[in-house]
Amino acid sequence: MSKLKWQELTPGGVITEPGNSKSYRTGDWRSRRPIWNKDACSHCMLCPIHCPDSSIKVKDKKMTGIDYDHCKGCGICANICPKNAIEMHNESEYK
Ligand code: SF4
Ligand code: SF4
């Protein structure tokens, strides 16, 4: 088997340009899934500010859900929520 130099490798995945991840369902990479309890949510807007993938849906200054097409399951939203309104589950429970 021939060994390639790193410079000869094909760029990994489909994210080859800055900002193009919106065009792909990168949420497929997720192994943990945040589950939102809307009854416990106070709509403090902490999680939309801290989500690194802009995957918290907001309308009229209220949280409306999670964009599972792009959420990577990092768990920041669950850790930062002051109301414990987001709980992380294994993604395998939903496939
Ligand atoms: S788990 Fe991470 S990527 Fe997904 S909604 Fe929460 S903060 Fe955003
Ligand atoms: S951090 Fe918690 S309480 Fe605040 S908007 Fe997000 S889910 Fe709701």
JSON list of C-alpha atoms and ligand atoms in Angstrom, two decimals:
[
{"chain": "A", "resi": 1, "resn": "MET", "atom": "CA", "xyz": [0.00, 0.00, 0.00]},
{"chain": "A", "resi": 2, "resn": "SER", "atom": "CA", "xyz": [1.46, 3.37, -1.02]},
{"chain": "A", "resi": 3, "resn": "LYS", "atom": "CA", "xyz": [1.67, 6.09, 1.57]},
{"chain": "A", "resi": 4, "resn": "LEU", "atom": "CA", "xyz": [0.45, 9.57, 0.65]},
{"chain": "A", "resi": 5, "resn": "LYS", "atom": "CA", "xyz": [2.04, 12.75, 1.92]},
{"chain": "A", "resi": 6, "resn": "TRP", "atom": "CA", "xyz": [-0.42, 14.83, 3.94]},
{"chain": "A", "resi": 7, "resn": "GLN", "atom": "CA", "xyz": [-0.34, 17.45, 1.19]},
{"chain": "A", "resi": 8, "resn": "GLU", "atom": "CA", "xyz": [-1.79, 14.85, -1.21]},
{"chain": "A", "resi": 9, "resn": "LEU", "atom": "CA", "xyz": [-4.79, 13.92, 0.97]},
{"chain": "A", "resi": 10, "resn": "THR", "atom": "CA", "xyz": [-8.30, 14.84, -0.17]},
{"chain": "A", "resi": 11, "resn": "PRO", "atom": "CA", "xyz": [-9.74, 17.46, 2.20]},
{"chain": "A", "resi": 12, "resn": "GLY", "atom": "CA", "xyz": [-11.95, 15.65, 4.73]},
{"chain": "A", "resi": 13, "resn": "GLY", "atom": "CA", "xyz": [-15.73, 15.81, 4.61]},
{"chain": "A", "resi": 14, "resn": "VAL", "atom": "CA", "xyz": [-17.71, 18.41, 2.76]},
{"chain": "A", "resi": 15, "resn": "ILE", "atom": "CA", "xyz": [-16.83, 21.52, 4.76]},
{"chain": "A", "resi": 16, "resn": "THR", "atom": "CA", "xyz": [-14.25, 22.94, 2.40]},
{"chain": "A", "resi": 17, "resn": "GLU", "atom": "CA", "xyz": [-15.15, 26.65, 2.56]},
{"chain": "A", "resi": 18, "resn": "PRO", "atom": "CA", "xyz": [-15.80, 28.88, 5.57]},
{"chain": "A", "resi": 19, "resn": "GLY", "atom": "CA", "xyz": [-19.51, 29.16, 6.33]},
{"chain": "A", "resi": 20, "resn": "ASN", "atom": "CA", "xyz": [-20.75, 26.45, 3.96]},
{"chain": "A", "resi": 21, "resn": "SER", "atom": "CA", "xyz": [-21.91, 24.08, 6.74]},
{"chain": "A", "resi": 22, "resn": "LYS", "atom": "CA", "xyz": [-25.41, 25.60, 6.56]},
{"chain": "A", "resi": 23, "resn": "SER", "atom": "CA", "xyz": [-25.78, 23.82, 3.22]},
{"chain": "A", "resi": 24, "resn": "TYR", "atom": "CA", "xyz": [-25.26, 20.39, 4.78]},
{"chain": "A", "resi": 25, "resn": "ARG", "atom": "CA", "xyz": [-26.94, 18.33, 7.50]},
{"chain": "A", "resi": 26, "resn": "THR", "atom": "CA", "xyz": [-23.91, 18.43, 9.78]},
{"chain": "A", "resi": 27, "resn": "GLY", "atom": "CA", "xyz": [-26.09, 17.33, 12.70]},
{"chain": "A", "resi": 28, "resn": "ASP", "atom": "CA", "xyz": [-25.51, 13.78, 11.45]},
{"chain": "A", "resi": 29, "resn": "TRP", "atom": "CA", "xyz": [-22.12, 13.96, 13.23]},
{"chain": "A", "resi": 30, "resn": "ARG", "atom": "CA", "xyz": [-23.86, 14.18, 16.63]},
{"chain": "A", "resi": 31, "resn": "SER", "atom": "CA", "xyz": [-23.55, 11.40, 19.24]},
{"chain": "A", "resi": 32, "resn": "ARG", "atom": "CA", "xyz": [-25.47, 13.25, 22.00]},
{"chain": "A", "resi": 33, "resn": "ARG", "atom": "CA", "xyz": [-28.85, 14.98, 21.52]},
{"chain": "A", "resi": 34, "resn": "PRO", "atom": "CA", "xyz": [-30.12, 17.94, 23.56]},
{"chain": "A", "resi": 35, "resn": "ILE", "atom": "CA", "xyz": [-33.77, 17.53, 24.57]},
{"chain": "A", "resi": 36, "resn": "TRP", "atom": "CA", "xyz": [-35.58, 20.75, 25.42]},
{"chain": "A", "resi": 37, "resn": "ASN", "atom": "CA", "xyz": [-38.28, 20.88, 28.08]},
{"chain": "A", "resi": 38, "resn": "LYS", "atom": "CA", "xyz": [-40.29, 23.91, 26.96]},
{"chain": "A", "resi": 39, "resn": "ASP", "atom": "CA", "xyz": [-42.32, 23.96, 30.17]},
{"chain": "A", "resi": 40, "resn": "ALA", "atom": "CA", "xyz": [-39.16, 24.52, 32.23]},
{"chain": "A", "resi": 41, "resn": "CYS", "atom": "CA", "xyz": [-37.68, 27.12, 29.86]},
{"chain": "A", "resi": 42, "resn": "SER", "atom": "CA", "xyz": [-37.78, 30.78, 30.98]},
{"chain": "A", "resi": 43, "resn": "HIS", "atom": "CA", "xyz": [-36.62, 32.05, 27.55]},
{"chain": "A", "resi": 44, "resn": "CYS", "atom": "CA", "xyz": [-33.64, 33.76, 29.13]},
{"chain": "A", "resi": 45, "resn": "MET", "atom": "CA", "xyz": [-31.81, 33.57, 25.77]},
{"chain": "A", "resi": 46, "resn": "LEU", "atom": "CA", "xyz": [-28.56, 32.28, 27.27]},
{"chain": "A", "resi": 47, "resn": "CYS", "atom": "CA", "xyz": [-28.44, 29.15, 25.13]},
{"chain": "A", "resi": 48, "resn": "PRO", "atom": "CA", "xyz": [-28.90, 30.89, 21.74]},
{"chain": "A", "resi": 49, "resn": "ILE", "atom": "CA", "xyz": [-26.02, 33.22, 22.60]},
{"chain": "A", "resi": 50, "resn": "HIS", "atom": "CA", "xyz": [-23.68, 30.38, 23.56]},
{"chain": "A", "resi": 51, "resn": "CYS", "atom": "CA", "xyz": [-24.54, 27.71, 20.98]},
{"chain": "A", "resi": 52, "resn": "PRO", "atom": "CA", "xyz": [-21.49, 27.47, 18.68]},
{"chain": "A", "resi": 53, "resn": "ASP", "atom": "CA", "xyz": [-23.61, 26.15, 15.80]},
{"chain": "A", "resi": 54, "resn": "SER", "atom": "CA", "xyz": [-26.47, 28.67, 15.94]},
{"chain": "A", "resi": 55, "resn": "SER", "atom": "CA", "xyz": [-28.79, 25.70, 16.42]},
{"chain": "A", "resi": 56, "resn": "ILE", "atom": "CA", "xyz": [-31.18, 27.15, 18.99]},
{"chain": "A", "resi": 57, "resn": "LYS", "atom": "CA", "xyz": [-34.32, 28.34, 17.21]},
{"chain": "A", "resi": 58, "resn": "VAL", "atom": "CA", "xyz": [-35.70, 31.70, 18.34]},
{"chain": "A", "resi": 59, "resn": "LYS", "atom": "CA", "xyz": [-38.80, 33.61, 17.29]},
{"chain": "A", "resi": 60, "resn": "ASP", "atom": "CA", "xyz": [-40.09, 36.85, 18.80]},
{"chain": "A", "resi": 61, "resn": "LYS", "atom": "CA", "xyz": [-37.41, 36.69, 21.54]},
{"chain": "A", "resi": 62, "resn": "LYS", "atom": "CA", "xyz": [-38.55, 33.22, 22.62]},
{"chain": "A", "resi": 63, "resn": "MET", "atom": "CA", "xyz": [-36.82, 29.89, 22.18]},
{"chain": "A", "resi": 64, "resn": "THR", "atom": "CA", "xyz": [-38.87, 27.63, 19.91]},
{"chain": "A", "resi": 65, "resn": "GLY", "atom": "CA", "xyz": [-36.73, 24.51, 19.61]},
{"chain": "A", "resi": 66, "resn": "ILE", "atom": "CA", "xyz": [-33.46, 23.01, 18.43]},
{"chain": "A", "resi": 67, "resn": "ASP", "atom": "CA", "xyz": [-32.25, 22.68, 14.84]},
{"chain": "A", "resi": 68, "resn": "TYR", "atom": "CA", "xyz": [-31.20, 19.04, 14.78]},
{"chain": "A", "resi": 69, "resn": "ASP", "atom": "CA", "xyz": [-29.96, 19.35, 11.20]},
{"chain": "A", "resi": 70, "resn": "HIS", "atom": "CA", "xyz": [-27.01, 21.39, 12.48]},
{"chain": "A", "resi": 71, "resn": "CYS", "atom": "CA", "xyz": [-26.69, 20.80, 16.25]},
{"chain": "A", "resi": 72, "resn": "LYS", "atom": "CA", "xyz": [-23.46, 18.85, 16.98]},
{"chain": "A", "resi": 73, "resn": "GLY", "atom": "CA", "xyz": [-24.48, 17.79, 20.50]},
{"chain": "A", "resi": 74, "resn": "CYS", "atom": "CA", "xyz": [-21.71, 19.64, 22.31]},
{"chain": "A", "resi": 75, "resn": "GLY", "atom": "CA", "xyz": [-23.87, 20.06, 25.43]},
{"chain": "A", "resi": 76, "resn": "ILE", "atom": "CA", "xyz": [-23.05, 23.72, 26.06]},
{"chain": "A", "resi": 77, "resn": "CYS", "atom": "CA", "xyz": [-26.75, 24.65, 26.05]},
{"chain": "A", "resi": 78, "resn": "ALA", "atom": "CA", "xyz": [-27.54, 22.01, 28.68]},
{"chain": "A", "resi": 79, "resn": "ASN", "atom": "CA", "xyz": [-24.64, 23.11, 30.85]},
{"chain": "A", "resi": 80, "resn": "ILE", "atom": "CA", "xyz": [-25.45, 26.80, 30.66]},
{"chain": "A", "resi": 81, "resn": "CYS", "atom": "CA", "xyz": [-29.22, 26.61, 31.16]},
{"chain": "A", "resi": 82, "resn": "PRO", "atom": "CA", "xyz": [-30.15, 28.07, 34.58]},
{"chain": "A", "resi": 83, "resn": "LYS", "atom": "CA", "xyz": [-33.49, 26.20, 34.56]},
{"chain": "A", "resi": 84, "resn": "ASN", "atom": "CA", "xyz": [-32.13, 22.75, 33.61]},
{"chain": "A", "resi": 85, "resn": "ALA", "atom": "CA", "xyz": [-34.53, 22.88, 30.68]},
{"chain": "A", "resi": 86, "resn": "ILE", "atom": "CA", "xyz": [-32.17, 21.03, 28.34]},
{"chain": "A", "resi": 87, "resn": "GLU", "atom": "CA", "xyz": [-31.02, 17.47, 28.97]},
{"chain": "A", "resi": 88, "resn": "MET", "atom": "CA", "xyz": [-28.47, 15.53, 26.92]},
{"chain": "A", "resi": 89, "resn": "HIS", "atom": "CA", "xyz": [-29.44, 12.05, 25.71]},
{"chain": "A", "resi": 90, "resn": "ASN", "atom": "CA", "xyz": [-27.59, 9.46, 23.65]},
{"chain": "A", "resi": 91, "resn": "GLU", "atom": "CA", "xyz": [-28.33, 10.00, 19.97]},
{"chain": "A", "resi": 92, "resn": "SER", "atom": "CA", "xyz": [-28.67, 6.24, 19.53]},
{"chain": "A", "resi": 93, "resn": "GLU", "atom": "CA", "xyz": [-31.99, 6.43, 21.45]},
{"chain": "A", "resi": 94, "resn": "TYR", "atom": "CA", "xyz": [-33.45, 8.34, 18.50]},
{"chain": "A", "resi": 95, "resn": "LYS", "atom": "CA", "xyz": [-32.17, 6.31, 15.50]},
{"chain": "B", "resi": 1, "resn": "SF4", "atom": "S1", "xyz": [-25.84, 20.78, 21.96]},
{"chain": "B", "resi": 1, "resn": "SF4", "atom": "FE1", "xyz": [-24.34, 22.36, 21.32]},
{"chain": "B", "resi": 1, "resn": "SF4", "atom": "S2", "xyz": [-24.69, 22.59, 19.13]},
{"chain": "B", "resi": 1, "resn": "SF4", "atom": "FE2", "xyz": [-26.50, 21.54, 19.96]},
{"chain": "B", "resi": 1, "resn": "SF4", "atom": "S3", "xyz": [-27.98, 23.15, 20.42]},
{"chain": "B", "resi": 1, "resn": "SF4", "atom": "FE3", "xyz": [-26.79, 22.76, 22.29]},
{"chain": "B", "resi": 1, "resn": "SF4", "atom": "S4", "xyz": [-25.09, 24.25, 22.27]},
{"chain": "B", "resi": 1, "resn": "SF4", "atom": "FE4", "xyz": [-25.95, 24.12, 20.18]},
{"chain": "B", "resi": 2, "resn": "SF4", "atom": "S1", "xyz": [-30.86, 28.63, 28.60]},
{"chain": "B", "resi": 2, "resn": "SF4", "atom": "FE1", "xyz": [-32.56, 27.34, 29.32]},
{"chain": "B", "resi": 2, "resn": "SF4", "atom": "S2", "xyz": [-34.10, 28.76, 30.11]},
{"chain": "B", "resi": 2, "resn": "SF4", "atom": "FE2", "xyz": [-32.67, 29.94, 28.85]},
{"chain": "B", "resi": 2, "resn": "SF4", "atom": "S3", "xyz": [-33.63, 29.96, 26.78]},
{"chain": "B", "resi": 2, "resn": "SF4", "atom": "FE3", "xyz": [-32.22, 28.20, 26.85]},
{"chain": "B", "resi": 2, "resn": "SF4", "atom": "S4", "xyz": [-33.50, 26.45, 27.47]},
{"chain": "B", "resi": 2, "resn": "SF4", "atom": "FE4", "xyz": [-34.61, 28.33, 27.97]}
]
